[in-house]
PDB file of C-alpha atoms in Angstrom:
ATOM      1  CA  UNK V 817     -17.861   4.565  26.259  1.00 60.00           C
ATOM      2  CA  UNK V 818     -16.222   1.561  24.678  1.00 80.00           C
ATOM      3  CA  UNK V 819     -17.473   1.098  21.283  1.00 94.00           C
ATOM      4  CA  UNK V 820     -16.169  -1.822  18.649  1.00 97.00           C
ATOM      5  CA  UNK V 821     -15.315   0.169  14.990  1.00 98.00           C
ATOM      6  CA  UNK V 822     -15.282  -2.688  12.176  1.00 98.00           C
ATOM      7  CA  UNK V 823     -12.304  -1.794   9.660  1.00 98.00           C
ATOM      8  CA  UNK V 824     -12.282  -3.530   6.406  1.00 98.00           C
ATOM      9  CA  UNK V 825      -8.722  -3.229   5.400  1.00 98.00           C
ATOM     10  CA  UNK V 826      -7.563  -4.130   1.693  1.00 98.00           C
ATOM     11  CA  UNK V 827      -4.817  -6.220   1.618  1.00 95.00           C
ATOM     12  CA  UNK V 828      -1.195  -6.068   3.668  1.00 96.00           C
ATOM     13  CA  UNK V 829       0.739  -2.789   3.867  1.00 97.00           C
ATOM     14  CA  UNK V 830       0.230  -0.552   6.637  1.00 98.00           C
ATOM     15  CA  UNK V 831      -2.530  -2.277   8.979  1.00 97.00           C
ATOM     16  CA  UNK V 832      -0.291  -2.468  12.144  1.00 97.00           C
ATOM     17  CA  UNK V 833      -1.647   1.401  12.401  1.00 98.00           C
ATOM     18  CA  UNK V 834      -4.965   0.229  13.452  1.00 98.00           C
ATOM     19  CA  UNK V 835      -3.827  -1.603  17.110  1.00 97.00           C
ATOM     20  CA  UNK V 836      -1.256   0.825  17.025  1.00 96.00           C
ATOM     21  CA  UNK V 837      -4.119   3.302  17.627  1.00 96.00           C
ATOM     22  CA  UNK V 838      -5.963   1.493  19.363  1.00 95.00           C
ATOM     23  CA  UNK V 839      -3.561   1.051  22.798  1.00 94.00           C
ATOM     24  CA  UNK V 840      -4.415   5.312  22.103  1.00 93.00           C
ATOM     25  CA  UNK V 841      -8.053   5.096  22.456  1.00 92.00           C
ATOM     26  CA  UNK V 842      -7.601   4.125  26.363  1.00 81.00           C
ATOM     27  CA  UNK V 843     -11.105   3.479  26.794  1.00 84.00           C
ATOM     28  CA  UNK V 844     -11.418  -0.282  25.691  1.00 86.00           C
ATOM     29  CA  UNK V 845     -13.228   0.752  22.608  1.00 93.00           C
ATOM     30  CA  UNK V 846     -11.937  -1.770  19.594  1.00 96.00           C
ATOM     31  CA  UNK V 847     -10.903  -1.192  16.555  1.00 97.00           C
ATOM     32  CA  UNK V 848     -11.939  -4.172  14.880  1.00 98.00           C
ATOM     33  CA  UNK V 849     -10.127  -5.492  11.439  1.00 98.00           C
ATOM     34  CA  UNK V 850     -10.288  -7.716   8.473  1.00 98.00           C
ATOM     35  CA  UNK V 851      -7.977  -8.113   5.321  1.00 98.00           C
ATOM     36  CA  UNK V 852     -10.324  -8.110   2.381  1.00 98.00           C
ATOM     37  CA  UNK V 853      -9.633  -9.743  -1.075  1.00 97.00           C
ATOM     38  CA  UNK V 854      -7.136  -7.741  -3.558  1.00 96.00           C
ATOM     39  CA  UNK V 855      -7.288  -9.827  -6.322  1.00 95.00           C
ATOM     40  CA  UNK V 856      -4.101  -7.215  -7.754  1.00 96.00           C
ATOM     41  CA  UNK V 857      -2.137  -4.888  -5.676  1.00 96.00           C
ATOM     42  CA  UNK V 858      -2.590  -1.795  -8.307  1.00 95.00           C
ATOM     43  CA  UNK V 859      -2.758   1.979  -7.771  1.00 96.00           C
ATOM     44  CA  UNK V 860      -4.715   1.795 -11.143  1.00 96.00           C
ATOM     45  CA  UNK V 861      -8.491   2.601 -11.634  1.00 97.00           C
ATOM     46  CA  UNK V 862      -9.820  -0.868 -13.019  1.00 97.00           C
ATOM     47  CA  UNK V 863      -7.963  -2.838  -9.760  1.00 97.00           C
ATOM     48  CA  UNK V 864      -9.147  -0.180  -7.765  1.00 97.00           C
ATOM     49  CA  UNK V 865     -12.795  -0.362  -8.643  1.00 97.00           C
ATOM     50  CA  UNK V 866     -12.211  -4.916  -8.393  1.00 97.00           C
ATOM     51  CA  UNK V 867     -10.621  -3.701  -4.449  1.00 97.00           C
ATOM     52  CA  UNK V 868     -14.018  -1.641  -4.066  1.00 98.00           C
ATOM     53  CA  UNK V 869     -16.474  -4.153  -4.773  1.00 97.00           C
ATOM     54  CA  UNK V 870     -19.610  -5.064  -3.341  1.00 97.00           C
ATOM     55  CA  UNK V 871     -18.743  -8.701  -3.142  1.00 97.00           C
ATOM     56  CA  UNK V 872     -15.263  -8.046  -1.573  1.00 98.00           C
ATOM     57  CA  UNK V 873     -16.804  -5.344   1.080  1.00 98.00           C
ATOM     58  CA  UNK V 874     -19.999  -7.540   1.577  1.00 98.00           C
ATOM     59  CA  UNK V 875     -17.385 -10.195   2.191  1.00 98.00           C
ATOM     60  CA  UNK V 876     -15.458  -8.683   4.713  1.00 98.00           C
ATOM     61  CA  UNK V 877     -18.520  -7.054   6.594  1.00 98.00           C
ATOM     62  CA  UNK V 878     -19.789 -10.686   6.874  1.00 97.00           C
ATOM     63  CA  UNK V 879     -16.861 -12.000   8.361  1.00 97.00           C
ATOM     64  CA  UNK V 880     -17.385  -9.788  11.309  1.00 97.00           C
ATOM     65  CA  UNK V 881     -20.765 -10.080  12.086  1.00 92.00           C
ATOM     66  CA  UNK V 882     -19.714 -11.856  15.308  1.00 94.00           C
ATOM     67  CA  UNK V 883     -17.709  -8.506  16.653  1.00 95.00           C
ATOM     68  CA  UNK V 884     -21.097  -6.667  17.655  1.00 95.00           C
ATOM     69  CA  UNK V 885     -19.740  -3.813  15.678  1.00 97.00           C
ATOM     70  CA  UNK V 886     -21.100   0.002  16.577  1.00 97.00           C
ATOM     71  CA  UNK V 887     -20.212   1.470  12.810  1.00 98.00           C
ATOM     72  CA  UNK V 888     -17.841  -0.157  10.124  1.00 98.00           C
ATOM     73  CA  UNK V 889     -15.018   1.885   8.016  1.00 98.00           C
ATOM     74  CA  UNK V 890     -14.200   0.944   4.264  1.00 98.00           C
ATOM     75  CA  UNK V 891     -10.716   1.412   4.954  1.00 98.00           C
ATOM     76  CA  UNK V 892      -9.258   2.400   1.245  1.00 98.00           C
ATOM     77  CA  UNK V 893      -9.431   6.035   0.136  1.00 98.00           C
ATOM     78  CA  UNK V 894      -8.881   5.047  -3.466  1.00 98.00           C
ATOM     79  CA  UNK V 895     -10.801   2.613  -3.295  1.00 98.00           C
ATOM     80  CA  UNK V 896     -13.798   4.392  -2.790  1.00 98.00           C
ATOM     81  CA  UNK V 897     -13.287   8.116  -4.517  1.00 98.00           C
ATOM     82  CA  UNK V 898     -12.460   6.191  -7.652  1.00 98.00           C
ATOM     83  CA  UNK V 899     -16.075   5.249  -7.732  1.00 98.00           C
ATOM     84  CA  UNK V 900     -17.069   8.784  -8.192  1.00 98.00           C
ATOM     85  CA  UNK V 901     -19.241  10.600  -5.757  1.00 98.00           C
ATOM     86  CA  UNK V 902     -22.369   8.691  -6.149  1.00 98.00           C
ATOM     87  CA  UNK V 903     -20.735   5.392  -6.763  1.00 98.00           C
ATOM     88  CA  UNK V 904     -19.119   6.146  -3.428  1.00 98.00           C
ATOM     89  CA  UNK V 905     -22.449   6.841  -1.664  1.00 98.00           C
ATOM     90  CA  UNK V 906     -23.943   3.860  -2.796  1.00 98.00           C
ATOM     91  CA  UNK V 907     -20.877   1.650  -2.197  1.00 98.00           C
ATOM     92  CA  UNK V 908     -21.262   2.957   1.541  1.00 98.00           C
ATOM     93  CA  UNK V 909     -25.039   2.367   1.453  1.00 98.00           C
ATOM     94  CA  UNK V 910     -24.859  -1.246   0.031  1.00 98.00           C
ATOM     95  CA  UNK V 911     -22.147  -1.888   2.941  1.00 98.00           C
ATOM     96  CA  UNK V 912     -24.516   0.041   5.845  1.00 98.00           C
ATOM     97  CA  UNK V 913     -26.999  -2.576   4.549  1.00 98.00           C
ATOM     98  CA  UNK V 914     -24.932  -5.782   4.744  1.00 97.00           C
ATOM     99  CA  UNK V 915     -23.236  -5.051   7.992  1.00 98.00           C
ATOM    100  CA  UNK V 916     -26.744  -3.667   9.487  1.00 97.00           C
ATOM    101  CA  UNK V 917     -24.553  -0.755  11.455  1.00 98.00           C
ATOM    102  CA  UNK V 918     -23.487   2.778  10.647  1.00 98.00           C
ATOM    103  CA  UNK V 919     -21.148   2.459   7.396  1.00 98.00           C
ATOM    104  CA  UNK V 920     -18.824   5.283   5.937  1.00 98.00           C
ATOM    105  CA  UNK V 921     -15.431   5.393   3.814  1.00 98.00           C
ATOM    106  CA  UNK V 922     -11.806   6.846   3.913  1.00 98.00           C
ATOM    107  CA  UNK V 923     -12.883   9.406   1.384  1.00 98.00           C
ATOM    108  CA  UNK V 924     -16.070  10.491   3.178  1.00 98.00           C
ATOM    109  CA  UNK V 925     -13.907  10.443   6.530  1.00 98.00           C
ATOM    110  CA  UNK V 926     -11.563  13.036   4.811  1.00 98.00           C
ATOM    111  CA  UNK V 927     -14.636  14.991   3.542  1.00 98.00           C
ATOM    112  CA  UNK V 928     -16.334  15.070   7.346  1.00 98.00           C
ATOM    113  CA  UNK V 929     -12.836  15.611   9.140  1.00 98.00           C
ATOM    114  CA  UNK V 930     -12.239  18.603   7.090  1.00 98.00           C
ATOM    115  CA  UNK V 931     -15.450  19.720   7.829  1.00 97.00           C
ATOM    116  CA  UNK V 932     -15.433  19.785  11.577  1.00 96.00           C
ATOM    117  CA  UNK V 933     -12.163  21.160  11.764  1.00 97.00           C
ATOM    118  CA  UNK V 934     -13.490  23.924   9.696  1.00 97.00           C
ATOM    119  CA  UNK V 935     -11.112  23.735   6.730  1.00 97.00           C
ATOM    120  CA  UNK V 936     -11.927  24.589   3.585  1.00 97.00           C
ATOM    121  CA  UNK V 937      -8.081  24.836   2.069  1.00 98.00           C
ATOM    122  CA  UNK V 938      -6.012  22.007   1.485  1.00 98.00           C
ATOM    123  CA  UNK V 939      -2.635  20.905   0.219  1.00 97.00           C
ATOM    124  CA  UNK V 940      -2.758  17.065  -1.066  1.00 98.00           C
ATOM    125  CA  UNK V 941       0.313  14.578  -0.473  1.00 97.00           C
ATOM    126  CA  UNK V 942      -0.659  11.332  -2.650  1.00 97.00           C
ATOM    127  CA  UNK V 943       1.365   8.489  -2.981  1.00 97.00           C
ATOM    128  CA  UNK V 944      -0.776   7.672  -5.744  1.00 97.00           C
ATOM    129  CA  UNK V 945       0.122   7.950  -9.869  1.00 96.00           C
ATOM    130  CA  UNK V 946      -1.440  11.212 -10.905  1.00 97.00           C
ATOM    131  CA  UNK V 947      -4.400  10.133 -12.559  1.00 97.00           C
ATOM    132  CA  UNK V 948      -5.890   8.613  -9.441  1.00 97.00           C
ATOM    133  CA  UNK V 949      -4.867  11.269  -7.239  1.00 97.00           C
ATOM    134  CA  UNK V 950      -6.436  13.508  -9.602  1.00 97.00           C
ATOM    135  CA  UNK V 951      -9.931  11.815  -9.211  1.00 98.00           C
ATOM    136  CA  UNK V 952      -9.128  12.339  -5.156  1.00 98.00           C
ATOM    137  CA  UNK V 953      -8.849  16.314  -5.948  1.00 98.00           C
ATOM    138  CA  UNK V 954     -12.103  16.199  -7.784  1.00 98.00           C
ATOM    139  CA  UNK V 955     -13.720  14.354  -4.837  1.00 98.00           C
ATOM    140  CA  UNK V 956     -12.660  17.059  -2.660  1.00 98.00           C
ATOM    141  CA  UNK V 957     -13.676  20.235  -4.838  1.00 98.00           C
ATOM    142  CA  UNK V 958     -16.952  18.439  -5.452  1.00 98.00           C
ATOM    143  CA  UNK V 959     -17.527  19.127  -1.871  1.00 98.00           C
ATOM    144  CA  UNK V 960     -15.882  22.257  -1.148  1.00 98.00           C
ATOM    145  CA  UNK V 961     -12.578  21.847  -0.336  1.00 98.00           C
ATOM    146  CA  UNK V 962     -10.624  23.518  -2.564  1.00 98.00           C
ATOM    147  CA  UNK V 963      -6.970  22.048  -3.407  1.00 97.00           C
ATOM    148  CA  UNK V 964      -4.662  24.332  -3.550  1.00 97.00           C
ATOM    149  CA  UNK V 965      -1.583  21.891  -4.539  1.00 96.00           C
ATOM    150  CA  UNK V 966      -1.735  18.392  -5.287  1.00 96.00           C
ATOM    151  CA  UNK V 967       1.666  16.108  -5.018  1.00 94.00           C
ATOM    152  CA  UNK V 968       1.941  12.390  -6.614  1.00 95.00           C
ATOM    153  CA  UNK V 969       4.619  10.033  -5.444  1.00 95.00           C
ATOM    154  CA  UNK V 970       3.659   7.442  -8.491  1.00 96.00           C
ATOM    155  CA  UNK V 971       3.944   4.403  -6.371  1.00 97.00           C
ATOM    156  CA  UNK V 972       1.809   1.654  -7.667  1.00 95.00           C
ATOM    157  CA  UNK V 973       1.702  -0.418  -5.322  1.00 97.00           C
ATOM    158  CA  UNK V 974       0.634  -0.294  -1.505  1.00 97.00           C
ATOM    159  CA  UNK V 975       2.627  -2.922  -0.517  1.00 96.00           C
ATOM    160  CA  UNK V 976       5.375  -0.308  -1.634  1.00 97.00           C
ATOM    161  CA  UNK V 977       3.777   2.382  -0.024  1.00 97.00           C
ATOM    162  CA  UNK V 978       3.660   0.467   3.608  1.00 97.00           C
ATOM    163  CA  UNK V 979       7.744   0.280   3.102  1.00 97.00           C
ATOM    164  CA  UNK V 980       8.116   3.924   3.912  1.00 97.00           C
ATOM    165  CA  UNK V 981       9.949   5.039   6.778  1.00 97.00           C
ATOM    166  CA  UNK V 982       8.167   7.513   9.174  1.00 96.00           C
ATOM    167  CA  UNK V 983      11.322  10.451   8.403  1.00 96.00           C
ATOM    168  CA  UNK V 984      10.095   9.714   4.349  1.00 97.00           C
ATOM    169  CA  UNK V 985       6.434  10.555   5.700  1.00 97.00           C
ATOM    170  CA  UNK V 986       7.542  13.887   7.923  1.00 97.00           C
ATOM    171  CA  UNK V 987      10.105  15.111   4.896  1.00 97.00           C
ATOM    172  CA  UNK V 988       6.780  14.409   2.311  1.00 96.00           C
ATOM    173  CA  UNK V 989       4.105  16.447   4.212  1.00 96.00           C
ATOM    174  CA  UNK V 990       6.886  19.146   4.539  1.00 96.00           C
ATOM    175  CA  UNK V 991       7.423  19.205   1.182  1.00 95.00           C
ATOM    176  CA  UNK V 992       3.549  19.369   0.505  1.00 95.00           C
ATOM    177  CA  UNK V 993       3.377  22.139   2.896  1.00 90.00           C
ATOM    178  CA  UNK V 994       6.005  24.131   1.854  1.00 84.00           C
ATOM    179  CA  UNK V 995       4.171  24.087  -1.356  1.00 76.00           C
ATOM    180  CA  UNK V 996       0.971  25.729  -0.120  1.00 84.00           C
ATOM    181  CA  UNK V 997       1.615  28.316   2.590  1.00 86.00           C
ATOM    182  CA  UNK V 998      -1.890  28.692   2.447  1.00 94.00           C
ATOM    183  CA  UNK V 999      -3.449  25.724   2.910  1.00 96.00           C
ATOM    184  CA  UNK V1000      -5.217  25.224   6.257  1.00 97.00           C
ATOM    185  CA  UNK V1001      -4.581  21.301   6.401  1.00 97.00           C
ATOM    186  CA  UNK V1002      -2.091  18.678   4.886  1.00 97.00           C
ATOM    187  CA  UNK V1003      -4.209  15.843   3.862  1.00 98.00           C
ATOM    188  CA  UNK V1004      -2.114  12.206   3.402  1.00 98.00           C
ATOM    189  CA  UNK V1005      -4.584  10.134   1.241  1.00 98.00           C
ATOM    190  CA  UNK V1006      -3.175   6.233   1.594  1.00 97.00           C
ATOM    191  CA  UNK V1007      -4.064   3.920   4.003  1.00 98.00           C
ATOM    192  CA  UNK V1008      -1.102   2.343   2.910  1.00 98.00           C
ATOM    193  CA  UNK V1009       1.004   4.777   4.306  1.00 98.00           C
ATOM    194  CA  UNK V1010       1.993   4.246   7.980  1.00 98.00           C
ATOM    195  CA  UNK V1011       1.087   7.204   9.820  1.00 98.00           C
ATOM    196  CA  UNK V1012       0.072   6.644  13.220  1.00 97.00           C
ATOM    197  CA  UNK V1013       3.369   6.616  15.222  1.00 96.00           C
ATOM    198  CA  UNK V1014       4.350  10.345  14.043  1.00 97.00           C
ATOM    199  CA  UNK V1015       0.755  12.187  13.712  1.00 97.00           C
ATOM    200  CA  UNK V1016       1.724  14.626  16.532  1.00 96.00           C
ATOM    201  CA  UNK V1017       5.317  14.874  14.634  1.00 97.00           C
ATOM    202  CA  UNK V1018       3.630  15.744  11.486  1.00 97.00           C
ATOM    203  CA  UNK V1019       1.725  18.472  12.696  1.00 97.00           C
ATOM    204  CA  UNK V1020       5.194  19.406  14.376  1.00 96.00           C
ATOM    205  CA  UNK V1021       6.985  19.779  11.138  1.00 96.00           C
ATOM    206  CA  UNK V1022       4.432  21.531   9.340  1.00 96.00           C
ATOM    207  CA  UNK V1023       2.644  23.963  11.813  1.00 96.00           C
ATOM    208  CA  UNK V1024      -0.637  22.985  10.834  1.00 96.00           C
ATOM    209  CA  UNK V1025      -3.328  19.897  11.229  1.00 97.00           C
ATOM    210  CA  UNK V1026      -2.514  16.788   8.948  1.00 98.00           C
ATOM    211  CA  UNK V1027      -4.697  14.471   7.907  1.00 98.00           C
ATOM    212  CA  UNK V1028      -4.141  10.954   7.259  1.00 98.00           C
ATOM    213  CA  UNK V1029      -5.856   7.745   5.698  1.00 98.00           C
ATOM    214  CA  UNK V1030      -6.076   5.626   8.746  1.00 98.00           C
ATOM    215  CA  UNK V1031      -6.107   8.451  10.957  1.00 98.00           C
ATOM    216  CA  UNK V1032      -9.360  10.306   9.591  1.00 98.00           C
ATOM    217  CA  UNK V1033     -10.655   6.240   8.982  1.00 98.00           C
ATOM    218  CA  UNK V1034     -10.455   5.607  12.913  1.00 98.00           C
ATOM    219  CA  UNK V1035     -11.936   8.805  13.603  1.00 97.00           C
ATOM    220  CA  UNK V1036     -14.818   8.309  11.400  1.00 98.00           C
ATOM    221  CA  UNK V1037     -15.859   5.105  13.026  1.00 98.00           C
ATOM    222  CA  UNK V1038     -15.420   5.820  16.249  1.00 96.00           C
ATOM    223  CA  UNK V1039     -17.915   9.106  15.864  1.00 96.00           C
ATOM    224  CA  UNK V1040     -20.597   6.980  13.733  1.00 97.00           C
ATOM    225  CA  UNK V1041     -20.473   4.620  16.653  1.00 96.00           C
ATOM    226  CA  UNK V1042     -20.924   7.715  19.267  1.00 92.00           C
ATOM    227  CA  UNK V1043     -17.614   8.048  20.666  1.00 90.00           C
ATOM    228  CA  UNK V1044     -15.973  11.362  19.268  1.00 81.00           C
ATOM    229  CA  UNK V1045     -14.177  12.473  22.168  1.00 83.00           C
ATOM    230  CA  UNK V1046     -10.548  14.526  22.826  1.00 86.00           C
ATOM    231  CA  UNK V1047      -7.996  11.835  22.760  1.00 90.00           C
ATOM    232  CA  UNK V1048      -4.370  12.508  23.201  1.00 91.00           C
ATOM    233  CA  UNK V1049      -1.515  10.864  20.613  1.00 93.00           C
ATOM    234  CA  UNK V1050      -4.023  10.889  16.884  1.00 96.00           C
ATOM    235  CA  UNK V1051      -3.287  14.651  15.969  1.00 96.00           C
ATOM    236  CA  UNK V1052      -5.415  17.696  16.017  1.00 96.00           C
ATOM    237  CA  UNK V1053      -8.000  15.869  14.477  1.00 96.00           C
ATOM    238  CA  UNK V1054      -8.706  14.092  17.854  1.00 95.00           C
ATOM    239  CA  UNK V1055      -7.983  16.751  20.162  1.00 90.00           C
ATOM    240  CA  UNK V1056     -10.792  19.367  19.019  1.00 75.00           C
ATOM    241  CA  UNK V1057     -12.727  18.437  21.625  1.00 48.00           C
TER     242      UNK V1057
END
């Protein structure tokens, strides 16, 4: 079934994934995508909660009203768990409403990928400063997934963050991984972070399923808009069909 996923995408780093992933659909559905308004490019919670806002998102939504959108992803992890929980609900609510589809966010798409690959376990790879990734490991254990390790690159920016090489990616999740034997996923929390190209390669070098922003983003879109089906080339995530 083809099916058209809105993405609203913060800024300019590492949204090349998104039609990168979508010649790996191969059933016409669309992925959608619009830049929305960073006023500052800032791993830091006031920016982030100014990226979040209803007036950027309501913006954005807007702007594709003409797509005939099935479901629409807030694209921006940190830009959503840094609302809290219920700030995050209702900033997904208030964008359902404006868009008049199916709405959900990075974090929730982490939260509901987790879920249907029945882990519970996780180590976290953020390229975040630790105080935000922090509020990402509280997201998590508030709905029970329990971090077992949590790694901060300290990048600030995610115009920084899009720079890094796919080897920089593989050699981070293995060093997340090697971390926590035990976790039953390696979760990648950056939509910033180029990913796409080397999902398969990432579960590769670690043995186990990986999960990515823009990964678990595209996923979450595409089964809001009724089209979670096996697809080859996205990682485990997309193959538990």
């Amino acid at each position: 079934m083809s099916t058209t996923v809105g993405i609203l995408y913060p800024g300019y780093s590492a949204e090349d994934d998104y039609p990168r992933a979508e010649k790996l659909l191969t059933d016409s559905s669309r992925l959608a995508l619009v830049h929305t308004e960073m006023r500052e490019d800032a791993h830091r919670v006031d920016a982030l909660l100014d990226i979040g806002g209803d007036d950027v998102l309501g913006a954005g939504a807007r702007s594709l009203a003409s797509e005939g959108l099935d479901s629409i992803v807030w694209a921006c992890t940190s830009g959503s768990f840094v609302f809290g929980v219920s700030g995050a609900r209702d900033q997904v609510a208030r964008l359902q409403k404006v868009a008049g589809v199916p709405a959900s966010s990075t974090s929730f798409a982490f939260v509901d990928a987790c879920r249907a690959l029945g882990v519970s376990s996780v180590a976290v790879g953020a390229t975040y400063p630790p105080d935000v990734a922090g509020r990402f490991v509280q997201f998590l254990t508030h709905h029970d997934i329990s971090v077992l390790t949590m790694s901060a690159r300290d990048i600030i920016t995610a115009a920084e963050v899009g720079t890094l090489p796919g080897d920089v990616v593989l050699d981070f999740a293995e060093a997340v991984s090697g971390d926590a034997q035990d976790a039953e996923a390696i979760l990648l929390p950056d939509t910033a972070l180029h990913t796409v190209d080397v999902l398969d390669a990432l579960e590769e070098r670690v043995g186990k399923p990986v999960l990515t922003a823009n990964q678990v983003s595209i996923w979450q879109g595409l089964r809001l808009a009724g089209s979670d089906v096996h697809r080859d080339g996205l990682g485990t995530l997309f193959r538990k069909g």
